[in-house]
Amino acid sequence: AQSVTQPDIHITVSEGASLELRCNYSYGATPYLFWYVQSPGQGLQLLLKYFSGDTLVQGIKGFEAEFKRSQSSFNLRKPSVHWSDAAEYFCATGFQKLVFGTGTRLLVSP
Amino acid sequence: DAGVIQSPRHEVTEMGQEVTLRCKPISGHNSLFWYRQTMMRGLELLIYFNNNVPIDDSGMPEDRFSAKMPNASFSTLKIQPSEPRDSAVYFCASSQQAPGELFFGEGSRLTVL
């Protein structure tokens, strides 16, 4: 079965510093991969998605992610974090029904 | 444009009572999903519908849970009888096509005392 693993439960980053959130997938063929963000008390919002083609995908809010088949990874990156990026981030995989990782909570320090 | 609308946003009830959660998907979306989020288990897919037909209900925890989608603009998730372990945030999401983006509602926070 398809699955994703997010090894980091919490990450703290200083405002203005770069960010990388890790996601590893488990699937033989090329997976469909997604990153979602959840602000407190809100539903999830799609940041970006990867289906095929260019392995570096751009998303909203200045986020990007790179698909690396050799490492079974789809890590989320942002060059400069803003305080408003503090939220929980979920990696997900699936064609129609999505399976979500356990999430990584991002804290942004001033 | 209106997003996915869920009601109620918060529900507090006592064990044994019936709970009904409601969802209005985005107009034009043909797939609807019910997820449950807890600290212990994260986000779990309970059931999803395509064109109002239940496709996969393997995530429904037990017979106390039921979901319906009588038309393209409305779905319900019912718990009867409710138990304290059902306390969670229940999310409804809709999508237009697969693979595709799921649009989530703001969730219904259920507390069963």
Coordinates of C-alpha atoms in Angstrom, one line a residue:
Chain A
A1 CA 0.0 0.0 0.0
Q2 CA 1.1 3.5 -0.7
S3 CA 2.3 5.5 2.3
V4 CA 4.4 8.5 3.3
T5 CA 6.6 9.0 6.3
Q6 CA 7.4 12.4 7.9
P7 CA 10.3 11.8 10.3
D8 CA 10.1 15.1 12.0
I9 CA 7.3 15.9 14.4
H10 CA 8.4 19.4 15.2
I11 CA 10.8 21.8 13.6
T12 CA 11.8 25.3 14.7
V13 CA 13.2 27.7 12.3
S14 CA 14.2 31.4 12.7
E15 CA 12.3 33.9 10.7
G16 CA 14.2 34.5 7.5
A17 CA 16.1 31.2 7.6
S18 CA 15.6 28.5 5.0
L19 CA 13.3 25.5 5.6
E20 CA 13.3 21.9 4.5
L21 CA 10.6 19.4 5.7
R22 CA 11.2 15.8 4.9
C23 CA 8.9 13.3 3.4
N24 CA 9.7 9.7 2.3
Y25 CA 7.3 7.7 0.2
S26 CA 6.8 4.0 -0.2
Y27 CA 5.6 3.0 -3.6
G28 CA 7.1 1.1 -6.5
A29 CA 5.9 3.1 -9.5
T30 CA 5.9 6.9 -9.8
P31 CA 3.7 8.1 -7.0
Y32 CA 1.4 11.0 -6.9
L33 CA 2.7 13.3 -4.1
F34 CA 1.3 16.3 -2.4
W35 CA 2.1 18.8 0.3
Y36 CA -0.7 20.4 2.3
V37 CA -0.6 23.0 5.1
Q38 CA -3.0 23.3 8.0
S39 CA -3.2 26.4 10.1
P40 CA -4.7 26.2 13.6
G41 CA -8.4 25.6 13.5
Q42 CA -8.5 25.3 9.8
G43 CA -8.8 22.7 7.1
L44 CA -5.9 21.6 4.9
Q45 CA -4.8 23.6 1.9
L46 CA -2.8 22.3 -1.0
L47 CA 0.7 23.8 -1.4
L48 CA 1.9 21.8 -4.4
K49 CA 1.7 18.5 -6.1
Y50 CA 3.9 16.2 -8.2
F51 CA 2.5 13.7 -10.8
S52 CA 5.3 13.4 -13.3
G53 CA 7.8 15.4 -15.4
D54 CA 10.0 18.1 -13.9
T55 CA 11.1 16.8 -10.5
L56 CA 11.2 20.3 -9.0
V57 CA 7.7 21.7 -8.5
Q58 CA 6.7 25.1 -7.4
G59 CA 3.8 25.8 -5.2
I60 CA 2.0 28.6 -3.5
K61 CA 3.4 30.9 -0.8
G62 CA 6.9 30.5 -2.1
F63 CA 7.2 26.8 -1.4
E64 CA 8.9 24.2 -3.7
A65 CA 9.5 20.5 -3.5
E66 CA 11.8 18.1 -5.2
F67 CA 11.0 14.6 -6.1
K68 CA 14.1 12.3 -5.8
R69 CA 13.4 8.7 -6.9
S70 CA 16.8 7.5 -5.7
Q71 CA 16.0 8.6 -2.2
S72 CA 12.3 8.0 -2.2
S73 CA 11.8 11.5 -1.0
F74 CA 9.7 14.5 -1.7
N75 CA 11.0 17.2 0.6
L76 CA 9.4 20.6 0.9
R77 CA 11.6 23.7 0.9
K78 CA 11.3 27.5 1.3
P79 CA 14.3 29.8 1.0
S80 CA 13.1 32.3 3.7
V81 CA 10.5 31.5 6.3
H82 CA 8.0 34.1 7.4
W83 CA 6.2 34.1 10.8
S84 CA 3.0 33.4 9.0
D85 CA 4.4 30.0 7.8
A86 CA 4.0 28.6 11.3
A87 CA 1.5 25.7 10.8
E88 CA 1.4 22.0 10.4
Y89 CA 2.5 20.5 7.1
F90 CA 1.4 17.2 5.7
C91 CA 2.8 15.1 3.0
A92 CA 0.3 12.9 1.2
T93 CA 0.2 10.3 -1.6
G94 CA -2.6 8.6 -3.6
F95 CA -4.5 8.8 -6.9
Q96 CA -8.0 9.6 -5.7
K97 CA -8.1 8.8 -2.0
L98 CA -5.1 10.4 -0.3
V99 CA -3.0 8.9 2.5
F100 CA -1.5 11.5 4.7
G101 CA 1.7 11.5 6.8
T102 CA 1.7 12.2 10.5
G103 CA 2.6 15.9 9.9
T104 CA 5.4 18.2 10.9
R105 CA 4.6 21.2 13.1
L106 CA 6.7 24.2 12.1
L107 CA 7.5 26.8 14.7
V108 CA 9.0 30.1 13.6
S109 CA 11.1 32.0 16.1
P110 CA 11.7 35.7 15.8
Chain B
D1 CA -16.5 31.3 -4.5
A2 CA -17.8 29.3 -1.6
G3 CA -15.6 26.5 -0.4
V4 CA -16.6 23.3 1.3
I5 CA -19.0 24.1 4.0
Q6 CA -19.3 21.9 7.1
S7 CA -21.7 22.2 10.0
P8 CA -21.7 22.3 13.0
R9 CA -18.2 23.7 13.6
H10 CA -18.3 22.4 17.2
E11 CA -20.5 19.8 18.8
V12 CA -20.4 18.7 22.4
T13 CA -22.6 15.7 23.2
E14 CA -23.0 13.0 25.7
M15 CA -22.1 9.4 25.2
G16 CA -24.9 7.4 23.6
Q17 CA -26.4 10.4 21.7
E18 CA -26.7 10.5 17.9
V19 CA -24.4 12.9 16.1
T20 CA -25.0 14.1 12.6
L21 CA -22.3 16.1 10.7
R22 CA -23.1 17.8 7.5
C23 CA -21.1 18.8 4.4
K24 CA -21.8 20.8 1.3
P25 CA -19.1 20.2 -1.3
I26 CA -17.9 22.7 -3.9
S27 CA -20.3 22.9 -6.8
G28 CA -19.1 20.9 -9.8
H29 CA -17.0 18.6 -7.7
N30 CA -17.9 14.9 -8.2
S31 CA -15.9 13.3 -5.4
L32 CA -16.5 13.8 -1.6
F33 CA -14.3 12.5 1.2
W34 CA -14.8 12.3 5.0
Y35 CA -11.6 12.3 7.1
R36 CA -11.1 12.1 10.8
Q37 CA -8.2 13.8 12.6
T38 CA -7.0 12.9 16.1
M39 CA -3.7 13.4 17.9
M40 CA -3.1 9.7 18.2
R41 CA -4.1 8.5 14.7
G42 CA -3.6 11.6 12.5
L43 CA -5.7 12.0 9.4
E44 CA -7.7 8.9 8.5
L45 CA -10.0 8.5 5.5
L46 CA -13.3 7.2 6.6
I47 CA -15.3 7.0 3.3
Y48 CA -15.4 8.6 -0.1
F49 CA -18.1 9.0 -2.8
N50 CA -17.9 9.4 -6.5
N51 CA -20.9 10.9 -8.2
N52 CA -22.9 10.4 -4.9
V53 CA -22.0 6.7 -4.8
P54 CA -19.9 5.3 -1.9
I55 CA -16.8 3.8 -3.4
D56 CA -14.7 2.9 -0.4
D57 CA -15.9 2.8 3.2
S58 CA -13.1 0.6 4.6
G59 CA -12.1 3.3 6.9
M60 CA -15.4 3.5 8.7
P61 CA -14.5 2.4 12.2
E62 CA -17.6 0.3 12.9
D63 CA -21.3 0.0 12.4
R64 CA -22.0 3.0 14.6
F65 CA -20.8 5.2 11.7
S66 CA -22.7 5.7 8.6
A67 CA -22.5 8.2 5.7
K68 CA -24.9 9.2 3.0
M69 CA -24.8 11.5 0.0
P70 CA -28.4 11.9 -1.3
N71 CA -27.4 14.4 -3.9
A72 CA -24.4 16.2 -5.4
S73 CA -24.6 19.1 -2.9
F74 CA -25.0 17.4 0.4
S75 CA -23.5 14.6 2.6
T76 CA -23.9 13.5 6.1
L77 CA -21.8 11.5 8.5
K78 CA -23.8 10.0 11.4
I79 CA -22.6 8.4 14.6
Q80 CA -25.1 6.5 16.6
P81 CA -24.5 5.9 19.4
S82 CA -21.6 8.2 20.0
E83 CA -18.7 7.2 22.4
P84 CA -16.0 9.3 24.0
R85 CA -13.4 7.7 21.7
D86 CA -15.2 9.3 18.7
S87 CA -14.0 12.7 19.9
A88 CA -12.0 14.2 17.0
V89 CA -12.1 16.8 14.2
Y90 CA -14.1 15.5 11.2
F91 CA -13.2 17.0 7.8
C92 CA -15.1 16.9 4.6
A93 CA -13.3 17.4 1.4
S94 CA -14.3 17.5 -2.3
S95 CA -12.4 17.2 -5.6
Q96 CA -13.2 17.6 -9.2
Q97 CA -11.1 14.8 -10.7
A98 CA -8.4 12.4 -9.9
P99 CA -5.5 12.7 -9.3
G100 CA -6.3 16.1 -8.0
E101 CA -6.5 18.6 -5.3
L102 CA -8.7 18.0 -2.3
F103 CA -10.5 21.1 -1.0
F104 CA -11.1 20.8 2.7
G105 CA -13.8 22.3 4.8
E106 CA -12.9 23.9 8.2
G107 CA -13.9 20.8 10.1
S108 CA -16.4 19.8 12.7
R109 CA -14.9 19.4 16.2
L110 CA -16.8 16.7 18.1
T111 CA -16.5 16.2 21.8
V112 CA -18.3 13.2 23.3
L113 CA -18.5 13.3 27.1

